[in-house]
Each structure stands twice: as structure tokens, then as C-alpha cells.
Short mmCIF file of C-alpha atoms and ligand atoms in Angstrom, two decimals:
data_model
loop_
_atom_site.label_atom_id
_atom_site.label_comp_id
_atom_site.label_asym_id
_atom_site.label_seq_id
_atom_site.Cartn_x
_atom_site.Cartn_y
_atom_site.Cartn_z
CA MET J 27 -10.91 -15.40 -97.31
CA VAL J 28 -9.47 -13.95 -94.08
CA ALA J 29 -10.70 -17.02 -92.23
CA SER J 30 -7.69 -18.83 -93.64
CA LEU J 31 -5.45 -16.85 -91.28
CA ARG J 32 -7.00 -18.62 -88.29
CA GLY J 33 -4.25 -20.58 -86.64
CA SER J 34 -1.91 -19.95 -89.58
CA ALA J 35 0.86 -18.30 -87.57
CA ALA J 36 2.29 -18.72 -84.11
CA VAL J 37 4.39 -16.75 -81.69
CA VAL J 38 7.53 -18.71 -80.89
CA GLY J 39 9.65 -16.09 -79.16
CA VAL J 40 9.12 -13.03 -76.99
CA GLY J 41 11.48 -10.63 -75.28
CA LEU J 42 10.98 -7.80 -72.83
CA THR J 43 13.45 -5.38 -71.30
CA GLU J 44 13.35 -3.94 -67.84
CA PHE J 45 10.97 -0.98 -67.66
CA THR J 46 13.16 1.23 -65.50
CA GLY J 47 16.87 1.66 -65.03
CA LEU J 48 17.75 2.14 -68.71
CA PRO J 49 18.98 5.76 -68.72
CA GLY J 50 21.53 6.56 -71.36
CA MET J 51 20.25 3.96 -73.82
CA ASN J 52 18.52 5.20 -76.94
CA HIS J 53 15.39 3.59 -78.33
CA MET J 54 17.31 1.29 -80.70
CA GLU J 55 19.58 0.07 -77.93
CA ILE J 56 16.58 -0.67 -75.73
CA MET J 57 14.91 -2.43 -78.68
CA ALA J 58 18.05 -4.49 -79.27
CA ARG J 59 17.98 -5.66 -75.67
CA ALA J 60 14.45 -6.99 -76.23
CA VAL J 61 15.31 -8.50 -79.63
CA GLU J 62 18.26 -10.35 -78.13
CA ARG J 63 15.94 -11.90 -75.56
CA ALA J 64 13.29 -12.83 -78.15
CA ILE J 65 15.90 -14.51 -80.36
CA LEU J 66 17.17 -16.45 -77.36
CA ASP J 67 13.60 -17.37 -76.38
CA ALA J 68 12.88 -18.66 -79.91
CA GLY J 69 16.22 -20.43 -80.15
CA ILE J 70 17.02 -18.93 -83.55
CA GLN J 71 19.96 -17.16 -85.13
CA LYS J 72 19.33 -13.50 -85.89
CA ASN J 73 20.03 -14.07 -89.60
CA GLU J 74 16.97 -16.32 -89.84
CA ILE J 75 14.82 -13.18 -89.48
CA ASP J 76 13.55 -12.15 -92.91
CA GLY J 77 10.47 -10.10 -91.99
CA ILE J 78 10.69 -6.84 -90.03
CA PHE J 79 7.68 -5.09 -88.53
CA SER J 80 8.54 -2.02 -86.52
CA ALA J 81 7.36 1.50 -85.77
CA ASN J 82 7.84 4.16 -83.13
CA PHE J 83 7.11 7.81 -82.47
CA VAL J 84 10.61 9.19 -82.90
CA GLU J 85 11.70 8.36 -86.45
CA LEU J 86 10.17 7.75 -89.85
CA LEU J 87 12.11 4.96 -91.58
CA THR J 88 12.03 2.49 -88.71
CA PRO J 89 12.17 -0.83 -90.62
CA LEU J 90 15.28 0.39 -92.46
CA THR J 91 16.90 1.40 -89.21
CA VAL J 92 16.06 -1.96 -87.68
CA ALA J 93 17.38 -3.94 -90.67
CA GLU J 94 20.61 -2.00 -90.65
CA TYR J 95 21.03 -2.13 -86.89
CA PHE J 96 20.73 -5.89 -86.71
CA GLY J 97 22.54 -6.52 -90.00
CA LEU J 98 19.54 -8.09 -91.71
CA ASN J 99 18.40 -8.24 -95.35
CA PRO J 100 14.66 -8.77 -94.96
CA THR J 101 12.41 -9.92 -97.80
CA TYR J 102 9.43 -8.17 -96.22
CA MET J 103 9.16 -4.95 -94.22
CA ASP J 104 6.22 -3.13 -92.68
CA GLY J 105 6.55 0.23 -90.95
CA THR J 106 2.87 1.06 -90.76
CA ASN J 107 2.19 3.47 -87.94
CA THR J 108 -1.26 3.39 -86.36
CA GLY J 109 -0.08 4.66 -82.99
CA GLY J 110 -0.01 2.46 -79.91
CA SER J 111 -2.08 -0.26 -81.55
CA VAL J 112 0.51 -0.73 -84.23
CA PHE J 113 2.13 -3.95 -83.09
CA VAL J 114 -1.18 -5.78 -82.93
CA ASN J 115 -1.74 -4.46 -86.45
CA SER J 116 1.80 -5.64 -87.31
CA MET J 117 0.92 -9.06 -85.96
CA GLN J 118 -1.91 -9.19 -88.51
CA SER J 119 0.46 -8.09 -91.29
CA ALA J 120 3.07 -10.61 -90.17
CA ALA J 121 0.53 -13.44 -90.16
CA ALA J 122 -0.55 -12.47 -93.68
CA ALA J 123 3.03 -12.14 -94.96
CA LEU J 124 3.99 -15.48 -93.40
CA HIS J 125 0.91 -17.11 -94.87
CA LEU J 126 1.82 -15.87 -98.35
CA GLY J 127 5.45 -16.85 -97.99
CA LEU J 128 6.67 -13.27 -98.27
CA CYS J 129 8.77 -13.98 -95.21
CA ASN J 130 9.44 -16.99 -93.00
CA VAL J 131 10.55 -15.59 -89.66
CA ALA J 132 8.85 -12.34 -88.67
CA LEU J 133 10.29 -10.01 -86.07
CA ILE J 134 7.97 -7.43 -84.52
CA CYS J 135 9.97 -5.06 -82.38
CA TYR J 136 9.83 -1.82 -80.45
CA GLY J 137 12.00 0.24 -78.14
CA SER J 138 11.47 3.53 -76.39
CA ASN J 139 13.32 5.77 -73.99
CA SER J 140 10.28 7.96 -73.32
CA ALA J 141 11.03 8.24 -69.62
CA THR J 142 14.71 9.08 -69.69
CA GLY J 143 15.48 10.22 -73.23
CA PRO J 144 15.00 13.55 -74.98
CA PHE J 145 11.45 14.09 -76.22
CA THR J 146 11.45 14.06 -80.00
CA HIS J 147 8.62 13.60 -82.48
CA PRO J 148 8.33 13.93 -86.26
CA PRO J 149 6.27 17.03 -87.18
CA ALA J 150 2.51 16.46 -87.29
CA MET J 151 0.12 17.89 -89.88
CA HIS J 152 -1.50 21.19 -88.91
CA THR J 153 -5.21 20.70 -88.09
CA VAL J 154 -8.23 22.76 -87.15
CA GLU J 155 -7.88 21.52 -83.56
CA ASP J 156 -4.42 23.01 -83.00
CA ILE J 157 -5.52 26.51 -82.10
CA TYR J 158 -7.61 25.27 -79.14
CA LYS J 159 -4.56 23.60 -77.57
CA PRO J 160 -6.03 20.27 -76.49
CA ARG J 161 -3.58 18.58 -74.13
CA ASN J 162 -3.07 15.53 -76.31
CA PRO J 163 -3.27 12.68 -75.78
CA ILE J 164 -5.15 13.27 -72.52
CA THR J 165 -7.88 15.66 -73.71
CA PRO J 166 -9.46 13.28 -76.26
CA TYR J 167 -9.76 10.52 -73.67
CA ALA J 168 -11.13 13.00 -71.13
CA LEU J 169 -13.78 14.02 -73.65
CA ALA J 170 -14.71 10.36 -74.16
CA ALA J 171 -14.86 9.79 -70.40
CA ALA J 172 -17.08 12.85 -69.90
CA ARG J 173 -19.46 11.68 -72.62
CA HIS J 174 -19.57 8.14 -71.21
CA MET J 175 -20.36 9.53 -67.76
CA HIS J 176 -23.12 11.65 -69.30
CA GLU J 177 -24.72 8.89 -71.36
CA TYR J 178 -24.39 5.97 -68.96
CA GLY J 179 -23.86 7.43 -65.51
CA THR J 180 -20.33 6.09 -65.31
CA THR J 181 -18.62 7.56 -62.23
CA LYS J 182 -15.16 8.76 -61.25
CA GLU J 183 -15.22 5.96 -58.70
CA GLN J 184 -15.73 3.36 -61.43
CA LEU J 185 -12.84 4.84 -63.41
CA ALA J 186 -10.76 4.56 -60.25
CA GLU J 187 -11.70 0.88 -59.92
CA VAL J 188 -9.88 0.29 -63.22
CA ALA J 189 -6.67 1.82 -61.88
CA VAL J 190 -6.93 -0.07 -58.60
CA SER J 191 -7.50 -3.41 -60.36
CA ALA J 192 -4.48 -2.78 -62.60
CA ARG J 193 -2.39 -2.02 -59.53
CA LYS J 194 -3.49 -5.23 -57.83
CA TRP J 195 -2.28 -7.22 -60.83
CA ALA J 196 0.96 -5.20 -60.87
CA GLN J 197 1.53 -6.18 -57.25
CA LEU J 198 1.71 -9.79 -58.48
CA ASN J 199 4.18 -8.90 -61.25
CA PRO J 200 7.78 -8.36 -60.11
CA ALA J 201 8.56 -6.58 -63.40
CA ALA J 202 5.80 -3.98 -63.00
CA THR J 203 6.85 -0.40 -62.35
CA MET J 204 4.19 0.64 -59.82
CA ARG J 205 3.53 -1.89 -57.06
CA ASP J 206 2.63 0.17 -54.00
CA PRO J 207 -0.90 -0.27 -52.63
CA LEU J 208 -3.48 1.98 -54.28
CA THR J 209 -7.04 2.79 -53.19
CA VAL J 210 -10.06 4.11 -55.04
CA GLU J 211 -9.81 7.21 -52.86
CA ASP J 212 -6.18 7.75 -53.88
CA VAL J 213 -7.22 7.75 -57.53
CA MET J 214 -10.25 9.96 -57.00
CA THR J 215 -8.34 12.58 -55.01
CA ALA J 216 -5.28 12.70 -57.26
CA ARG J 217 -4.50 16.00 -58.97
CA MET J 218 -6.85 16.69 -61.87
CA ILE J 219 -5.04 16.79 -65.23
CA VAL J 220 -7.81 17.13 -67.80
CA ASP J 221 -11.27 16.80 -66.23
CA PRO J 222 -12.56 14.22 -65.58
CA LEU J 223 -9.18 12.43 -65.67
CA GLY J 224 -6.80 12.82 -62.78
CA LEU J 225 -3.14 11.89 -62.56
CA LEU J 226 -3.84 8.28 -61.60
CA ASP J 227 -6.35 7.81 -64.41
CA CYS J 228 -3.40 8.25 -66.79
CA CYS J 229 -0.83 5.66 -67.81
CA LEU J 230 2.83 5.68 -66.94
CA VAL J 231 5.57 7.14 -69.11
CA SER J 232 8.24 4.45 -69.26
CA ASP J 233 11.32 3.26 -70.99
CA GLY J 234 10.99 -0.20 -72.42
CA GLY J 235 11.52 -2.55 -75.30
CA ALA J 236 9.59 -5.55 -76.53
CA ALA J 237 10.05 -8.04 -79.35
CA MET J 238 8.12 -10.98 -80.72
CA ILE J 239 8.99 -13.65 -83.27
CA MET J 240 6.35 -15.36 -85.39
CA VAL J 241 6.48 -18.23 -87.86
CA ARG J 242 3.98 -20.26 -89.86
CA SER J 243 2.18 -22.75 -87.67
CA ASP J 244 3.50 -25.79 -89.54
CA ARG J 245 6.94 -24.99 -88.11
CA ALA J 246 5.79 -23.79 -84.71
CA LYS J 247 6.72 -26.95 -82.86
CA ASP J 248 10.32 -26.80 -84.06
CA PHE J 249 11.10 -24.14 -81.45
CA PRO J 250 11.85 -24.65 -77.77
CA LYS J 251 8.87 -22.83 -76.24
CA LYS J 252 5.23 -23.84 -76.31
CA PRO J 253 3.79 -22.09 -79.38
CA VAL J 254 0.96 -19.60 -79.03
CA TYR J 255 -1.28 -19.46 -82.07
CA MET J 256 -2.99 -16.48 -83.63
CA LEU J 257 -6.63 -17.50 -83.93
CA GLY J 258 -8.22 -14.24 -84.96
CA VAL J 259 -7.45 -10.62 -85.70
CA GLY J 260 -9.41 -7.54 -86.73
CA SER J 261 -8.23 -3.99 -87.40
CA ARG J 262 -10.53 -0.97 -87.74
CA THR J 263 -10.49 2.83 -87.57
CA ASP J 264 -13.13 5.54 -87.92
CA HIS J 265 -11.28 8.82 -87.26
CA ASN J 266 -7.97 10.38 -86.34
CA LEU J 267 -8.89 13.69 -84.71
CA ILE J 268 -11.15 13.25 -81.69
CA SER J 269 -13.56 15.82 -83.17
CA ALA J 270 -14.03 13.46 -86.13
CA MET J 271 -14.93 10.42 -84.00
CA PRO J 272 -18.55 9.55 -84.80
CA ASN J 273 -19.50 8.38 -81.30
CA LEU J 274 -17.18 8.96 -78.36
CA CYS J 275 -18.78 6.05 -76.47
CA VAL J 276 -18.33 3.42 -79.19
CA THR J 277 -14.83 2.82 -80.51
CA PRO J 278 -13.75 0.94 -83.64
CA ALA J 279 -12.91 -1.91 -81.22
CA LYS J 280 -16.52 -2.98 -81.63
CA ALA J 281 -16.00 -3.89 -85.27
CA ALA J 282 -12.39 -5.00 -84.79
CA ALA J 283 -13.33 -7.41 -82.01
CA ALA J 284 -16.32 -8.74 -83.93
CA ALA J 285 -14.00 -9.56 -86.84
CA ALA J 286 -11.38 -11.14 -84.60
CA PHE J 287 -13.90 -13.27 -82.69
CA ALA J 288 -15.54 -14.35 -85.95
CA MET J 289 -12.20 -15.45 -87.39
CA ALA J 290 -11.28 -17.27 -84.20
CA GLY J 291 -14.69 -18.90 -83.93
CA VAL J 292 -14.95 -18.09 -80.24
CA THR J 293 -16.97 -15.63 -78.16
CA PRO J 294 -16.04 -13.33 -75.29
CA ALA J 295 -17.48 -15.91 -72.87
CA ASP J 296 -14.78 -18.37 -73.98
CA ILE J 297 -11.88 -16.03 -73.16
CA ASP J 298 -9.71 -16.79 -70.13
CA VAL J 299 -7.57 -13.66 -70.00
CA VAL J 300 -7.96 -10.18 -71.51
CA GLU J 301 -5.23 -7.63 -72.25
CA LEU J 302 -6.48 -4.14 -73.15
CA TYR J 303 -4.65 -0.95 -73.96
CA ASP J 304 -5.34 1.06 -70.80
CA ALA J 305 -3.67 4.35 -71.63
CA PHE J 306 -6.40 5.89 -69.48
CA THR J 307 -8.93 4.32 -67.12
CA ILE J 308 -11.83 5.01 -69.50
CA ASN J 309 -10.17 2.78 -72.13
CA THR J 310 -10.67 -0.42 -70.19
CA ILE J 311 -14.36 0.34 -69.74
CA LEU J 312 -14.87 1.26 -73.40
CA PHE J 313 -13.05 -1.80 -74.73
CA LEU J 314 -14.76 -4.28 -72.39
CA GLU J 315 -18.06 -2.97 -73.70
CA ASP J 316 -17.06 -2.74 -77.36
CA MET J 317 -15.53 -6.21 -77.40
CA GLY J 318 -18.66 -7.69 -75.87
CA PHE J 319 -17.47 -8.63 -72.38
CA CYS J 320 -20.40 -6.59 -71.06
CA GLN J 321 -23.22 -4.52 -72.53
CA LYS J 322 -22.62 -0.96 -73.77
CA GLY J 323 -22.92 1.38 -70.82
CA GLU J 324 -22.36 -1.34 -68.21
CA GLY J 325 -18.56 -1.15 -68.24
CA GLY J 326 -18.39 1.00 -65.13
CA HIS J 327 -20.48 -1.48 -63.20
CA PHE J 328 -18.53 -4.41 -64.72
CA VAL J 329 -15.14 -3.18 -63.45
CA SER J 330 -16.44 -2.52 -59.94
CA ASN J 331 -16.02 -4.68 -56.83
CA GLY J 332 -12.77 -6.20 -58.05
CA ASN J 333 -14.42 -7.98 -60.97
CA ILE J 334 -11.39 -7.51 -63.25
CA ALA J 335 -8.80 -7.65 -60.44
CA PRO J 336 -7.05 -10.83 -59.25
CA GLY J 337 -9.78 -13.14 -57.97
CA GLY J 338 -12.48 -11.42 -60.04
CA SER J 339 -14.61 -13.07 -62.71
CA LEU J 340 -12.52 -11.82 -65.67
CA PRO J 341 -8.73 -11.36 -65.46
CA VAL J 342 -7.97 -8.08 -67.29
CA ASN J 343 -4.52 -6.53 -67.78
CA THR J 344 -2.75 -9.17 -65.77
CA ASN J 345 0.70 -7.56 -66.01
CA GLY J 346 -0.61 -4.38 -64.40
CA GLY J 347 -1.33 -2.68 -67.72
CA GLY J 348 -0.16 0.66 -69.00
CA LEU J 349 -1.48 2.14 -65.78
CA SER J 350 0.83 0.26 -63.42
CA CYS J 351 3.23 -2.00 -65.35
CA VAL J 352 4.74 -0.19 -68.33
CA HIS J 353 3.79 2.37 -70.98
CA PRO J 354 6.65 3.54 -73.20
CA GLY J 355 4.34 5.28 -75.69
CA MET J 356 3.20 2.34 -77.83
CA TYR J 357 1.93 -0.32 -75.47
CA GLY J 358 0.38 -2.73 -78.00
CA MET J 359 3.39 -5.04 -77.99
CA PHE J 360 3.41 -5.43 -74.25
CA LEU J 361 -0.20 -6.57 -74.04
CA MET J 362 0.40 -9.27 -76.69
CA ILE J 363 3.50 -10.50 -74.88
CA GLU J 364 1.58 -10.72 -71.62
CA ALA J 365 -1.08 -12.78 -73.44
CA VAL J 366 1.60 -15.10 -74.86
CA GLN J 367 3.20 -15.57 -71.47
CA GLN J 368 -0.17 -16.28 -69.85
CA LEU J 369 -0.93 -18.92 -72.48
CA ARG J 370 2.51 -20.46 -71.96
CA GLY J 371 1.86 -20.56 -68.22
CA GLU J 372 4.96 -18.50 -67.41
CA CYS J 373 3.37 -15.82 -65.25
CA GLY J 374 4.14 -16.96 -61.73
CA GLU J 375 1.99 -15.39 -59.05
CA ARG J 376 -0.25 -13.62 -61.55
CA GLN J 377 -0.77 -16.70 -63.74
CA VAL J 378 -4.38 -17.29 -64.73
CA ASP J 379 -4.81 -21.01 -64.08
CA GLY J 380 -5.28 -23.06 -67.21
CA ALA J 381 -5.48 -20.05 -69.55
CA LYS J 382 -6.04 -21.29 -73.11
CA LEU J 383 -7.61 -18.32 -74.87
CA ALA J 384 -6.51 -14.70 -74.63
CA ALA J 385 -8.02 -11.58 -76.19
CA CYS J 386 -5.92 -8.45 -76.77
CA ASN J 387 -7.01 -5.05 -77.94
CA GLY J 388 -4.50 -2.48 -79.11
CA ASN J 389 -5.51 1.18 -79.20
CA GLY J 390 -3.85 3.80 -81.37
CA GLY J 391 -4.17 7.56 -81.64
CA PHE J 392 -7.14 9.00 -79.82
CA LEU J 393 -9.31 5.88 -79.63
CA ALA J 394 -8.83 5.87 -83.39
CA SER J 395 -7.12 2.63 -84.37
CA GLN J 396 -8.38 -0.51 -82.69
CA VAL J 397 -6.86 -3.90 -83.36
CA THR J 398 -8.15 -6.98 -81.60
CA ALA J 399 -6.22 -10.24 -81.58
CA ILE J 400 -7.25 -13.63 -80.20
CA PHE J 401 -4.48 -16.03 -79.23
CA GLY J 402 -4.80 -19.64 -78.16
CA THR J 403 -2.84 -22.67 -77.06
CA GLU J 404 -2.43 -25.73 -79.29
CA ASP J 405 -5.61 -27.37 -78.07
CA THR J 406 -7.71 -24.38 -79.21
CA LEU J 407 -6.61 -24.81 -82.83
CA MET I 12 -15.54 32.53 -102.47
CA ASP I 13 -15.87 29.14 -104.17
CA LYS I 14 -12.48 27.83 -104.97
CA ASN I 15 -11.85 27.30 -108.63
CA LYS I 16 -10.49 23.80 -108.99
CA SER I 17 -9.27 24.45 -112.50
CA ASP I 18 -6.85 26.97 -111.02
CA THR I 19 -3.66 25.82 -109.47
CA GLY I 20 -1.89 28.24 -107.20
CA GLN I 21 -5.01 28.81 -105.05
CA PRO I 22 -4.97 28.22 -101.32
CA GLY I 23 -6.30 24.84 -100.20
CA PRO I 24 -9.53 24.45 -98.24
CA LEU I 25 -7.87 24.54 -94.81
CA GLN I 26 -6.14 27.80 -95.67
CA VAL I 27 -9.37 29.25 -97.08
CA PHE I 28 -11.18 28.38 -93.83
CA GLU I 29 -8.49 30.02 -91.74
CA ASP I 30 -8.50 33.08 -94.00
CA HIS I 31 -12.27 33.39 -93.45
CA VAL I 32 -11.76 33.23 -89.69
CA SER I 33 -9.07 35.90 -89.90
CA GLN I 34 -11.59 38.06 -91.74
CA GLY I 35 -14.13 37.50 -88.96
CA GLU I 36 -16.23 34.94 -90.83
CA PHE I 37 -17.17 31.39 -89.88
CA ARG I 38 -17.90 29.33 -92.96
CA ILE I 39 -17.83 25.62 -93.56
CA GLN I 40 -18.16 23.58 -96.73
CA GLN I 41 -21.28 22.02 -98.20
CA CYS I 42 -21.25 19.35 -100.88
CA LYS I 43 -23.07 20.32 -104.05
CA ASP I 44 -23.62 16.67 -104.92
CA CYS I 45 -24.89 15.07 -101.70
CA GLY I 46 -25.83 18.17 -99.71
CA SER I 47 -23.77 17.19 -96.66
CA HIS I 48 -21.98 19.84 -94.69
CA VAL I 49 -18.28 19.11 -94.37
CA PHE I 50 -15.97 20.07 -91.53
CA TYR I 51 -12.99 20.14 -91.12
CA PRO I 52 -12.34 21.67 -94.56
CA ARG I 53 -11.46 19.08 -97.17
CA TYR I 54 -10.71 18.79 -100.86
CA LEU I 55 -13.13 15.87 -101.21
CA CYS I 56 -16.50 15.38 -99.52
CA ASN I 57 -15.96 12.78 -96.80
CA HIS I 58 -19.52 11.52 -97.35
CA CYS I 59 -19.70 10.96 -101.12
CA GLY I 60 -16.23 11.72 -102.45
CA SER I 61 -17.25 14.67 -104.60
CA SER I 62 -14.85 17.55 -105.04
CA GLU I 63 -17.77 19.96 -105.60
CA LEU I 64 -17.64 21.68 -102.23
CA LYS I 65 -18.87 25.23 -101.74
CA TRP I 66 -18.32 27.58 -98.80
CA VAL I 67 -21.50 28.41 -96.89
CA GLU I 68 -22.46 30.48 -93.86
CA VAL I 69 -23.55 28.54 -90.83
CA SER I 70 -26.18 29.44 -88.24
CA GLY I 71 -23.51 29.40 -85.56
CA ARG I 72 -25.83 27.48 -83.25
CA GLY I 73 -24.45 24.37 -81.63
CA ILE I 74 -24.80 21.95 -78.74
CA VAL I 75 -21.98 20.82 -76.48
CA TYR I 76 -21.36 17.11 -77.26
CA SER I 77 -18.59 16.70 -74.69
CA THR I 78 -16.47 18.95 -72.52
CA SER I 79 -13.31 18.91 -70.46
CA VAL I 80 -11.00 21.25 -68.60
CA VAL I 81 -7.29 21.46 -69.22
CA ARG I 82 -5.80 22.23 -65.80
CA ARG I 83 -3.04 24.78 -66.08
CA LYS I 84 -1.23 26.80 -63.44
CA PRO I 85 -2.55 30.35 -63.01
CA GLU I 86 0.86 31.81 -63.87
CA ARG I 87 0.67 29.99 -67.20
CA GLY I 88 -2.80 31.34 -67.97
CA GLY I 89 -5.03 29.17 -65.82
CA ASP I 90 -7.55 26.45 -66.64
CA TYR I 91 -9.33 26.42 -69.97
CA ASN I 92 -12.22 24.60 -71.54
CA ILE I 93 -12.00 22.20 -74.46
CA ALA I 94 -15.35 21.14 -75.86
CA LEU I 95 -16.71 19.28 -78.83
CA ILE I 96 -19.58 21.20 -80.40
CA ASP I 97 -22.20 19.67 -82.66
CA LEU I 98 -23.09 22.36 -85.19
CA GLU I 99 -26.72 22.72 -86.22
CA GLU I 100 -25.65 21.86 -89.78
CA GLY I 101 -24.32 18.46 -88.65
CA PRO I 102 -20.54 18.52 -88.35
CA ARG I 103 -18.78 18.40 -85.01
CA MET I 104 -15.84 20.62 -84.15
CA MET I 105 -13.42 21.18 -81.32
CA SER I 106 -13.60 24.59 -79.68
CA ARG I 107 -13.75 26.38 -76.35
CA VAL I 108 -16.79 27.72 -74.53
CA MET I 109 -15.50 31.07 -73.35
CA ASP I 110 -18.08 32.80 -71.18
CA VAL I 111 -18.69 30.07 -68.62
CA ASP I 112 -16.19 28.81 -66.02
CA PRO I 113 -14.37 25.98 -67.78
CA ASP I 114 -15.72 23.34 -65.40
CA GLN I 115 -19.27 24.68 -65.60
CA VAL I 116 -19.69 23.90 -69.30
CA THR I 117 -22.13 21.01 -69.55
CA ILE I 118 -22.96 18.42 -72.18
CA GLY I 119 -26.15 19.44 -73.96
CA MET I 120 -25.55 23.16 -73.35
CA ALA I 121 -26.70 25.36 -76.23
CA VAL I 122 -23.91 27.59 -77.51
CA SER I 123 -23.32 30.04 -80.33
CA ALA I 124 -20.23 30.72 -82.39
CA HIS I 125 -18.19 33.90 -82.35
CA ILE I 126 -14.85 34.84 -83.78
CA GLY I 127 -12.70 35.31 -80.72
CA LEU I 128 -9.03 35.31 -79.94
CA ILE I 129 -6.94 32.50 -78.49
CA ASP I 130 -3.41 33.60 -77.70
CA ASP I 131 -4.04 36.66 -79.90
CA LYS I 132 -4.98 34.52 -82.90
CA PRO I 133 -8.51 34.59 -84.36
CA ALA I 134 -10.48 31.40 -83.73
CA VAL I 135 -14.06 30.18 -83.82
CA VAL I 136 -15.09 30.01 -80.17
CA PHE I 137 -18.47 29.55 -78.52
CA TYR I 138 -20.56 31.36 -75.95
CA ASN I 139 -23.37 30.04 -73.87
CA LYS I 140 -26.42 30.82 -75.97
CA GLU I 141 -28.27 33.04 -73.52
CA GLN I 142 -25.35 35.42 -73.33
CA GLY I 143 -25.05 36.58 -76.89
CA ASP I 144 -26.06 36.13 -80.48
CA LYS I 145 -24.04 35.38 -83.56
CA GLU I 146 -21.29 37.92 -83.85
CA TRP I 147 -19.47 37.44 -87.10
ZN1 ZN Z 16 -20.90 14.77 -100.82
#
């Protein structure tokens, strides 16, 4: 049944804001800046948008706010919140809604002023973990890293290789926030935050907005840019609290990616470019393993010696990732947009030559929500 | 201490658990239908869906599944441990190992539960096994 979503929808417009220099703008204003650019990219009028997919960490009724803000009367809205993975999840919902005709032009959008705005958050449910004061979100990922190091001998140096590779990609991306040279030693000697994760094992805190416009594939060629097709998607979760995660070394990305690859009818070996939610260095290692780019436990070895950096065997996080490009709190949108731009061939110095298939994995909560998406160019349909 | 589900106006399972801890007791739930131990406290068994959950004593023995150190300035109270403990009964819980330097807690370490204080509030914490027995 889900196989029918393969190739059913396409991305026809994307928009990104700057990632710094937006002080004084609230999250909606930053979002609007991205939406304006996505509308322009897709060559549509804003009133053509009839599906809204939006979530953030600062308010509860986001789709209503978005509809009102842009003066829209959508026929379909989705404000599901699965944390940072949400927009990859939204992409699945948008594809389904488009397929069923519940909407015709889907807008997925996000804005955040995490770096320069006041920190606000809706109240969270009280849990049995609260009294121990984990430093969330870092502690859960540190616990996963410690367990991975214990089970598979993964080292601090291998974690550092992830950060260094991300930085090398960022150095090829003029829009990336952090572009200064970075060494493994710099990462390993950075101030410890939550052992075993140091400051440079942790993602940025950025401002930033991102927006994406999707339509049914039968209309995809009516828009100015080269369409990028959704070939597969899978969304899974197995916990919310880190203490409820069955196995800290195997995330729900294993099942999510298996579903996405099965729908797309491709394997990890076919993928040209990979965009993973690297909130922390351990993420990249876990997701490469869980998605099948290497064996479980071999992720640390896989990311070493520049293997995922420019010039390596597998281009991973080609914009510089959450570690060096941008991380406004919910990064899932940014990794999909990087995949789209790679498949369009718009990425300049960091362009992966001839990229036709991209795999994305969005991560939400504390390794809790994993949503894998496979995108392809027209000739992969 | 079984909750009576026919009664409204009773505290929910999370409150009951925290009341036990305040009284110096560490109890978790066990499902009468499937026998699974359940933690954190729930209204429905997360294994079989039954609402027939009873409060039971636990051995207090556990093994460190993973561990980390939150780095904090000395003037703010200093570093502290956060660990995930696999209880002998099966469930895993977050806690702190209190009697070992935070960065000397190791995965696989045997620990035992005590009712201790964190910021003056009662909490289930753990001690390295060799240094003390069950104390609630
Ligand atoms: Zn049960």
C-alpha cells in the first residue's frame, strides 16, 4: 500500500534564510523570509498553497499561526511535533495528503531565533527523570556515546573525525556558520560538557528559517526548477525518555531506513549523498550504521581517515551539518533542502558530481523519532 | 498499596511512586496479567496493555548500563553523575551513582538502590555495590 507513494510527490521549491545576522526577528519573521524564497523558487503565488505542515519548539498551534500569518485558508494542516525530525515526517504526511488530494500545494516551513531570541518552551510533562537533572538534550546523547564506546570500542578520536569532516564540508559552503579550520585534536581537547561529549561534539545553536514546497509528481515539471522526487520514506520511534530506549546503540533509524529503502527500491550502496541529523557527533556514527552504510559497530572506523569528508568514499552532511552549518533547534528541514539542492546540482564547490540519489535521516527527541527519506532525480523514477 | 481503579480521586501511578520514595520506599509496578515489571509507573502495562498493575518491592540490585558526567562549575555544585541502571527485575531507570567519583562510574558496575537526597528532595539513587546494602 505505502509503495504507491514512491515517486508520487516532488519538491519544486526550497528557501533558506541566512543563519546569522537575524537579531530582532522573531521565529515567524524568520520563517516568512524562508517562505518568500521558497515561493519565488517554485514560481507560485502564495495563495496556491493549500497544505500547511509546520512545527517548532516555542508555540503549540503552529499551523494556525502560519495560516494566519501568510493569509492562507488551507484545506489540510499538520502540526505534528516529533522534535527535530519533524519536517522529514511532515514530508511523509505531505506526500500522503497530496496523493489523496487533500491538498495540492504543500508548504513545509520552519523558523527559529534560537541564537538571538528569548528562550521559551511550552511546559513539558513531569517525568521520573527530572529529579536527576540530566542536561538535556546533551546527556541522552552522551549516554548513547558512552555505551557505543563500551560495546564497540568507538573512540573520542572517531567522534572527533565526524566534527572535522562536517567542518571540511562547511568550508566549501559559503552559507555555513563555522568555516575556520578544525583538527581532531581541537575537538578532543575542547571543554567537556557531558562526558564523553565535549563542546565541539555538540551542534551549533543558530537562528534560521527553511521552507519547502511539494506537489504531486504529475505537475512537477510545470515549475521552473528541476523537480526532486520523493522515492521512499519511513518513520519510526521506540521511546521518548532516554531511559526507555531499548538499546542505546540501535536507533529507530534502522527500521525507518529499511522502510524507506524498501519503498524506494534502492540500497545504501546506490546512494550518492547522505544528509544525517548530526546534533552530536555520535549521531552520524549511529545513523550510518543503522541505515546500513556500514555494519553495526563499525561506524567509528567508517568515519575515520576522511571517509565522509570531501574526497572521501561517501559524502555525508555536505552543507556542514548541524555541527558546522546551522542548527536552529529542529534541523530536519535543512538536511532535506541540502539533499534537494545537491540533486538539482546547485551546490557549487561542495557539489557531489552527478548526484542522483540522496538519503536523509531526521532525528527527533533523544534519538527517539527517526525519519528516513530517499530523494531522487527524474531518471531515478 | 494497590491502587483501586474503581475509585476516582486517587493519586495516579506516578504520584504513588513518588509518595513511596518520600516515605523511604522504592517500589515499582508488576503486571498481574503478563508478569512483567513496569517502570516508569504507568496506568497500563507497556508490555501487554493490562491495567492490572500492582506495586512490588524490588531487590534494589542493578547494573550500570551507561554513564555520563554533567560538568558543572564547583560554585554551582560541581560535576555529577547521570547513569542508566538496569534493575534486576528488568526495567531500566535513570539515576545517579553517588559514592564513586562521577567519572569513575563504569558500565557494567554493580550498584544498589538507596533513598537519597538530590537538592534536598528524596530520590532513588545508587551506590557501588561493595559499599553498602539495600537501605530502604
Ligand atoms: Zn502486562
